[in-house]
Short mmCIF file of C-alpha atoms and ligand atoms in Angstrom, two decimals:
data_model
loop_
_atom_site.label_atom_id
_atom_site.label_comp_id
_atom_site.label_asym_id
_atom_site.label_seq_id
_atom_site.Cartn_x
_atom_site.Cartn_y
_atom_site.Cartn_z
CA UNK A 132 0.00 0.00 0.00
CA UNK A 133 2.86 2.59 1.04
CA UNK A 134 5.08 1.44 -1.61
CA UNK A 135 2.61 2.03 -3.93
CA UNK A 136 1.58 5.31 -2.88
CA UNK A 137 5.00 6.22 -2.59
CA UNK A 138 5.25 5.03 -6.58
CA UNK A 139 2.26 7.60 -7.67
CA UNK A 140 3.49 10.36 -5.42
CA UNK A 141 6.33 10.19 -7.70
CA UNK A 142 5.01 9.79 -11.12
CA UNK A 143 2.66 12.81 -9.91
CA UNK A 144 5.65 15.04 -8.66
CA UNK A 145 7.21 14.89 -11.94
CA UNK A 146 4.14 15.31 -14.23
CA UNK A 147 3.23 18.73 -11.52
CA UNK A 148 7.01 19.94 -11.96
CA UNK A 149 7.17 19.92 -8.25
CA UNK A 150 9.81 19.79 -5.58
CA UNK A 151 8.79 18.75 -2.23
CA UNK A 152 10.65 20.20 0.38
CA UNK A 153 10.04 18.30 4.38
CA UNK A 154 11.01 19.22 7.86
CA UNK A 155 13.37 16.56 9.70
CA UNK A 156 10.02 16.37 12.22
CA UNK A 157 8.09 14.88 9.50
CA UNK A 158 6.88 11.10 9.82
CA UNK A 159 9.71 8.55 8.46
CA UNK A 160 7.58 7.99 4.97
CA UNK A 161 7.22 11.77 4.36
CA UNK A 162 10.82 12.38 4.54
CA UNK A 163 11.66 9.47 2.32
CA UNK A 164 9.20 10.60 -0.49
CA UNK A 165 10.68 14.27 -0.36
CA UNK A 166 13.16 15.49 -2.60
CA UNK A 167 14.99 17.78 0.41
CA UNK A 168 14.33 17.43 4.12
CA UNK A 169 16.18 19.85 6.23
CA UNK A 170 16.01 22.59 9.49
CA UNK A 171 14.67 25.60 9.16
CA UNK A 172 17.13 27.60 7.98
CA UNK A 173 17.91 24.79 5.30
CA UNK A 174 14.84 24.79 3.92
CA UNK A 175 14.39 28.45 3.66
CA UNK A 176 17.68 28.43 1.77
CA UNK A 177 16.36 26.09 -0.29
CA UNK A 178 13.50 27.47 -0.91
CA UNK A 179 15.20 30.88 -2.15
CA UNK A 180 17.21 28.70 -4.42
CA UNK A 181 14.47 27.14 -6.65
CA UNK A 182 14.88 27.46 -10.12
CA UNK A 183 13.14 24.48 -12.15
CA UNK A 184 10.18 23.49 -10.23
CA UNK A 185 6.87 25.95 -10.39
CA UNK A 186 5.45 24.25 -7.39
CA UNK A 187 6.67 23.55 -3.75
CA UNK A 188 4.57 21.25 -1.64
CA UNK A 189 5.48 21.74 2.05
CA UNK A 190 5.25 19.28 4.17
CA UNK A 191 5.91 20.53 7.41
CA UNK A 192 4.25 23.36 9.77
CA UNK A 193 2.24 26.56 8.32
CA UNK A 194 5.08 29.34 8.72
CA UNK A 195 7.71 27.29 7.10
CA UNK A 196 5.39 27.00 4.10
CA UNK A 197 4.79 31.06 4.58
CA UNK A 198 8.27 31.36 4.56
CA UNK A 199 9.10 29.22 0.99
CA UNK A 200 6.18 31.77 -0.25
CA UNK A 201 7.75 34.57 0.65
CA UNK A 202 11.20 33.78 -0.72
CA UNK A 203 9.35 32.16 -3.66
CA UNK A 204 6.42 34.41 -5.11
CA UNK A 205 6.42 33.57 -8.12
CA UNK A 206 5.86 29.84 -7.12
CA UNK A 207 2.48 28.01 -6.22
CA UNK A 208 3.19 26.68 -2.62
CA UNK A 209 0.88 23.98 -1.43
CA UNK A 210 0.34 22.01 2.26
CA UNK A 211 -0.81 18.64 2.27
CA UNK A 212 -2.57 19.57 5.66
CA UNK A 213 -3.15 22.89 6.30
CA UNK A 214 -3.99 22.73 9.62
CA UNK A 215 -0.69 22.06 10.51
CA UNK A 216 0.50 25.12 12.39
CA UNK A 217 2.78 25.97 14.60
CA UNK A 218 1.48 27.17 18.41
CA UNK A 219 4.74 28.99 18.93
CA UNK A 220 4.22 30.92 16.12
CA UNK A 221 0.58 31.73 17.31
CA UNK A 222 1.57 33.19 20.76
CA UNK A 223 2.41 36.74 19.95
CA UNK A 224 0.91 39.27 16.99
CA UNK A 225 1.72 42.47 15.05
CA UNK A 226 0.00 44.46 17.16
CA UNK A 227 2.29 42.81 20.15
CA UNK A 228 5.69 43.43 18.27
CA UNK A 229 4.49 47.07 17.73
CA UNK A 230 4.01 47.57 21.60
CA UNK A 231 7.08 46.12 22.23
CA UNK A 232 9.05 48.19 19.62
CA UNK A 233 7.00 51.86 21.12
CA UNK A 234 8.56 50.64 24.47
CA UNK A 235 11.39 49.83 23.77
CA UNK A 236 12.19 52.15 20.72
CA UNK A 237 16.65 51.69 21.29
CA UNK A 238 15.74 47.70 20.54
CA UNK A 239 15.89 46.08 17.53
CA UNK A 240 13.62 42.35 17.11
CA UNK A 241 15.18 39.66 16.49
CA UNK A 242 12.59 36.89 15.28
CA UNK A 243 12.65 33.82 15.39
CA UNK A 244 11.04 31.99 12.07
CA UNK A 245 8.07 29.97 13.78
CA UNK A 246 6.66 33.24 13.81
CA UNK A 247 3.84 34.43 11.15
CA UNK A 248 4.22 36.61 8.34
CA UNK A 249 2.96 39.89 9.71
CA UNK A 250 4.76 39.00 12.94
CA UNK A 251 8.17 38.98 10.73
CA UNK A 252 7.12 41.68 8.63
CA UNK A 253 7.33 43.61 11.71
CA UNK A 254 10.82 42.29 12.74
CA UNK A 255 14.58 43.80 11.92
CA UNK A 256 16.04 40.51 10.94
CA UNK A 257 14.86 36.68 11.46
CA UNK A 258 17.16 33.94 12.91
CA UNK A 259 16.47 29.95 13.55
CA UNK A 260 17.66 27.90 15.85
CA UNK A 261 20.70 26.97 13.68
CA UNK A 262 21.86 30.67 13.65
CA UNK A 263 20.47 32.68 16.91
CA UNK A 264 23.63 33.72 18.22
CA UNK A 265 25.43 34.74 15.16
CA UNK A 266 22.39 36.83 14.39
CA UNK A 267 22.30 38.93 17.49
CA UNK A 268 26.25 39.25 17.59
CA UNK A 269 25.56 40.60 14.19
CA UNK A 270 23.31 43.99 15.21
CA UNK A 271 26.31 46.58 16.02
CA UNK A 272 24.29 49.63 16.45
CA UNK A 273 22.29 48.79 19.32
CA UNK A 274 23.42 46.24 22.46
CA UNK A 275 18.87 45.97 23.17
CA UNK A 276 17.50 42.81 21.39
CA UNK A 277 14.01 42.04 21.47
CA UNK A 278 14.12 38.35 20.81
CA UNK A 279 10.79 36.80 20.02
CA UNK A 280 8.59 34.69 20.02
CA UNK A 281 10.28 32.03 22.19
CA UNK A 282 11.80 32.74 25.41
CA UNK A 283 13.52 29.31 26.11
CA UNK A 284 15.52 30.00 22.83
CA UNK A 285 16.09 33.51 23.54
CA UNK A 286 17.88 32.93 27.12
CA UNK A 287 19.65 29.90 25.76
CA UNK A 288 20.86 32.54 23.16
CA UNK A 289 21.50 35.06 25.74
CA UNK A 290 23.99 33.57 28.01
CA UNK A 291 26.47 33.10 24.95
CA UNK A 292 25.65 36.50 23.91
CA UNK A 293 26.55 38.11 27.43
CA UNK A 294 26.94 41.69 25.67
CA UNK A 295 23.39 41.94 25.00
CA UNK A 296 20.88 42.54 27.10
CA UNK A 297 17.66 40.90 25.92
CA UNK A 298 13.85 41.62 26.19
CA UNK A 299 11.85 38.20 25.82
CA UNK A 300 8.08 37.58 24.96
CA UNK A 301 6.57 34.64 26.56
CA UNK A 302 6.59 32.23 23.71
CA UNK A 303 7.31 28.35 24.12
CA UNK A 304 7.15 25.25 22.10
CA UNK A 305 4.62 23.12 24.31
CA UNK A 306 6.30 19.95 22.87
CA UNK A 307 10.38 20.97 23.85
CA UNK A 308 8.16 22.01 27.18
CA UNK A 309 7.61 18.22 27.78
CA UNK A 310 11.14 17.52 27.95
CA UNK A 311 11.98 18.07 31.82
CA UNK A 312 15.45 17.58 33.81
CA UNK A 313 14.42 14.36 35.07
CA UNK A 314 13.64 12.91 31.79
CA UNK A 315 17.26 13.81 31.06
CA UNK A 316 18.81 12.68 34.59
CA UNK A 317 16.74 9.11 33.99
CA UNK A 318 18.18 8.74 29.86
CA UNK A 319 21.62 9.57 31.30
CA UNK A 320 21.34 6.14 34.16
CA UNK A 321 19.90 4.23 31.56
CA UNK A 322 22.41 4.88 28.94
CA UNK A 323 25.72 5.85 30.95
CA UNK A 324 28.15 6.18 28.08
CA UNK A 325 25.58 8.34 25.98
CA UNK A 326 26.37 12.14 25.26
CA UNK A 327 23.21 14.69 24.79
CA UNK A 328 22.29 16.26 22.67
CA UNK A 329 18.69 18.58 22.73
CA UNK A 330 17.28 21.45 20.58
CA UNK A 331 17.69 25.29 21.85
CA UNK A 332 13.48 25.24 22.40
CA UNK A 333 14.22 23.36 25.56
CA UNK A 334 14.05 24.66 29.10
CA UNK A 335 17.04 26.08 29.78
CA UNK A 336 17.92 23.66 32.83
CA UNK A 337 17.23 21.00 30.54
CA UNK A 338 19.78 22.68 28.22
CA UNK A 339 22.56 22.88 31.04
CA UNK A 340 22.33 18.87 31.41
CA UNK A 341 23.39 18.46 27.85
CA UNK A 342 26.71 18.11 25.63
CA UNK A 343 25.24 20.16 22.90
CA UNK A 344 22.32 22.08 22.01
CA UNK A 345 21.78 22.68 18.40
CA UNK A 346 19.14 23.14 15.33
CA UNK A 347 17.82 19.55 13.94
CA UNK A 348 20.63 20.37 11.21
CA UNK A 349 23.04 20.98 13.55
CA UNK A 350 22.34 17.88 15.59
CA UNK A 351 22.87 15.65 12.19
CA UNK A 352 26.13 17.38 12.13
CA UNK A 353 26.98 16.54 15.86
CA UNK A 354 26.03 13.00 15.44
CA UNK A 355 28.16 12.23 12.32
CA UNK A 356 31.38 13.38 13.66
CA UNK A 357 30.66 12.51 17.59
CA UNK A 358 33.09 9.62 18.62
CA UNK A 359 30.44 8.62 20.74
CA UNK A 360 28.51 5.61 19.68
CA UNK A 361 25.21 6.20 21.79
CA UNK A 362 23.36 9.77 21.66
CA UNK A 363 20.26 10.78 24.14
CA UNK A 364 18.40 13.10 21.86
CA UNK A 365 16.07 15.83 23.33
CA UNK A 366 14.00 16.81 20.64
CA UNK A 367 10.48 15.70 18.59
CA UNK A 368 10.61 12.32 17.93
CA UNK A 369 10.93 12.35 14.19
CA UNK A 370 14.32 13.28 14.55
CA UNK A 371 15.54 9.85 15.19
CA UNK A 372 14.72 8.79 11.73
CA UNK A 373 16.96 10.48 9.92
CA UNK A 374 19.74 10.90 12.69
CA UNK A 375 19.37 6.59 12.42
CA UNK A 376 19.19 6.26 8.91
CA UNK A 377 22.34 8.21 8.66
CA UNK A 378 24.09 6.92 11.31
CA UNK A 379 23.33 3.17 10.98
CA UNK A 380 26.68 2.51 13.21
CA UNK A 381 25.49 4.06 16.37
CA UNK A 382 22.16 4.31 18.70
CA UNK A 383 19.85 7.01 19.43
CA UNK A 384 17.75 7.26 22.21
CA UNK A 385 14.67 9.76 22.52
CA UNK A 386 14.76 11.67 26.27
CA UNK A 387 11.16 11.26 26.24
CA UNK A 388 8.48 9.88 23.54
CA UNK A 389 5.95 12.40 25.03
CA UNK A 390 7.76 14.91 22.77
CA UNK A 391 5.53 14.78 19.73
CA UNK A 392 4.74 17.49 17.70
CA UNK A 393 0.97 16.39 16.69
CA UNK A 394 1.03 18.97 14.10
CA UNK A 395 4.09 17.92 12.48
CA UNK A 396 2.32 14.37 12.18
CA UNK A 397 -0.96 15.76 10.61
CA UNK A 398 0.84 15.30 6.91
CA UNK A 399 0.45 11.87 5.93
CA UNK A 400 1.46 9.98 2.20
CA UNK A 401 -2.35 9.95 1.40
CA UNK A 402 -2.83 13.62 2.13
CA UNK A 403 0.34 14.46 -0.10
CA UNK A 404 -0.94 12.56 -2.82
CA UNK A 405 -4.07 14.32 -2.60
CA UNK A 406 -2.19 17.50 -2.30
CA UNK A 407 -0.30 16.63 -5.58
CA UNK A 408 -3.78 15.31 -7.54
CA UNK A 409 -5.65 18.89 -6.53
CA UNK A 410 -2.68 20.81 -6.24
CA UNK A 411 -3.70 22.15 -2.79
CA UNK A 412 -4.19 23.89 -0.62
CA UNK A 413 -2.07 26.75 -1.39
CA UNK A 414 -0.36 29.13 1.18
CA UNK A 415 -0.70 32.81 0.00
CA UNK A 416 0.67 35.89 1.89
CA UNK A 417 -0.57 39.69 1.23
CA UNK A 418 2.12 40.89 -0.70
CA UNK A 419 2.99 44.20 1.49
CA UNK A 420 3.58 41.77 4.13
CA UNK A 421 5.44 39.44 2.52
CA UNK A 422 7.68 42.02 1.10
CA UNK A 423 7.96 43.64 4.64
CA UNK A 424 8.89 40.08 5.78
CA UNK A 425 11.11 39.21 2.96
CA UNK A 426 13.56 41.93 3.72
CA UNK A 427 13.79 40.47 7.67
CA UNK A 428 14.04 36.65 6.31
CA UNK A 429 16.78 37.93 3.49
CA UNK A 430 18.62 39.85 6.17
CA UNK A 431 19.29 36.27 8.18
CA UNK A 432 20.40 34.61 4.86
CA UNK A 433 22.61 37.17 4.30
CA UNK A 434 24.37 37.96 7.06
P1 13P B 620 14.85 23.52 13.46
O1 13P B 620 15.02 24.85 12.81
O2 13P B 620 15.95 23.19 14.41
O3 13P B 620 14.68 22.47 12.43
O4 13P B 620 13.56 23.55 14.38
C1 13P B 620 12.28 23.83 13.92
C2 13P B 620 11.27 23.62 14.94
O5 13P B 620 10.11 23.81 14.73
C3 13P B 620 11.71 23.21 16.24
O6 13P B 620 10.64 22.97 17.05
FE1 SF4 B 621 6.13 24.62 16.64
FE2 SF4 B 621 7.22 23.18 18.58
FE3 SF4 B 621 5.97 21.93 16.62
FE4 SF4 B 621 8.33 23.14 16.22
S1 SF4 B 621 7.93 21.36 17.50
S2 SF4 B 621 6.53 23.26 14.91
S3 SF4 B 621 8.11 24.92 17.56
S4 SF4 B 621 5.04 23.33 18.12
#
């Protein structure tokens, strides 16, 4: 049935001149059926990039799909499920990075991509996980960052960026939130020669019990040249297929499998085959906010 599937997802891709681009939190058969899978920052890259395909299907959460639309106008951008957003990115608005910017009008925001459109169309510059700190170390004319939306990122970004002095908005990813000391303390007896590795979204006490905090990208990275042969990974659970499939010579273990991202999950093979067949649903943004928020994403690319 899968294989199958897989087979006409294929055919379809081609006949649609389509690239499908898939976050590493995607299920296992998503991420095999994609032509690129990648972190945030490596998909937006990507995205920029396309030349040959007229139509992106993301599979992955609604701002990253935003964001390939925004770098991409000229392309049709489709979402197998459209519901798939990102609560993060739902926790602050325009109106809130307006406020922020009247009271604190020496800052300059800092955002970080799960954010909407108009949220980023109100931002400086944009950063992801992968890039936080060189991002802030890269404003010169002001030492006031407003970093938003998430505040576990932000402080985790902070303490290597001791120069700065931040302003945080009470953001979160509820599934990092799941990941608690203990889980870590409990991975680390039951796997004693394991290093750690979680993502930046974490808590940050959960962040000081680790070897390495890092992007999804970045963890890839970490776990190809670690010497060690068993990693505790603090992050969604998808990560672990890829980090696995690439790594077939050493173990991963999952902190926690409470930390599931249900709306990374909601994109299944059927629903991108039916995304290929109807060529929806398509992601549009207003075009003076995506051009507001193009010049914030651009300004993270290229610095
Ligand atoms: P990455 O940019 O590290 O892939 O993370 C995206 C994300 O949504 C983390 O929750
Ligand atoms: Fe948003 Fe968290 Fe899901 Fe990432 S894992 S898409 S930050 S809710």
């Amino acid at each position: 049935m899968t294989n199958s599937l897989s087979e006409k997802i294929k055919e379809l891709k081609v006949s649609r001149n389509s690239i499908i681009l898939a976050h590493n939190y995607q299920l296992a058969e998503i991420q095999d059926a994609a032509d690129f899978v990648g972190d945030s920052l490596e998909l937006s890259i990507k995205a920029s990039q396309i030349k040959d395909a007229s139509l992106i299907v993301f599979c992955g959460v609604c701002f990253m799909a935003e964001t390939a639309k925004i770098l991409s106008p000229t392309k049709t951008v489709i979402m197998p499920d459209i519901n798939a957003g990102c609560p993060m990115a739902n926790m602050i608005t325009g109106e809130d990075v307006r406020k922020l910017k009247r009271d604190n009008p020496d800052a300059k925001v800092v955002c970080y991509v799960n954010s909407t459109a108009e949220v980023k169309a109100e931002s400086y510059i944009c950063c992801t996980s992968a890039n936080a700190q060189k991002i802030v170390e890269s404003i010169k004319d002001t030492d006031d960052i407003i970093f938003i939306p998430d505040k576990y990122l932000g402080m985790n970004t902070a303490k290597k960026v001791p120069g700065k002095k931040f302003i945080y908005w009470n953001g979160y990813c509820p599934t990092h939130m799941r990941i608690m000391p203990q889980d870590i303390e409990r991975a680390k007896q039951e796997h004693s020669s394991a290093v750690v590795i979680v993502h930046p979204e974490c808590r940050t006490d959960v962040v000081e019990l680790a070897d390495q905090a890092s992007s999804t990208g970045g963890m890839l990275k970490f776990a190809k040249e670690a010497n060690a042969k068993e990693i505790i990974v603090g992050t969604e659970i998808g990560m672990l297929h890829r980090l696995q499939k690439e790594n077939p010579d050493k173990k991963f273990y999952p902190v926690t499998d409470k930390a599931v991202c249900p709306n990374m999950k909601l994109t299944t093979l059927e629903k991108l085959l039916w995304a290929l067949e109807e060529v929806k649903t398509e992601i549009t943004v207003e075009k003076d906010v995506a051009d507001r928020a193009r010049k914030a994403i651009e300004r993270m690319i290229e610095s």
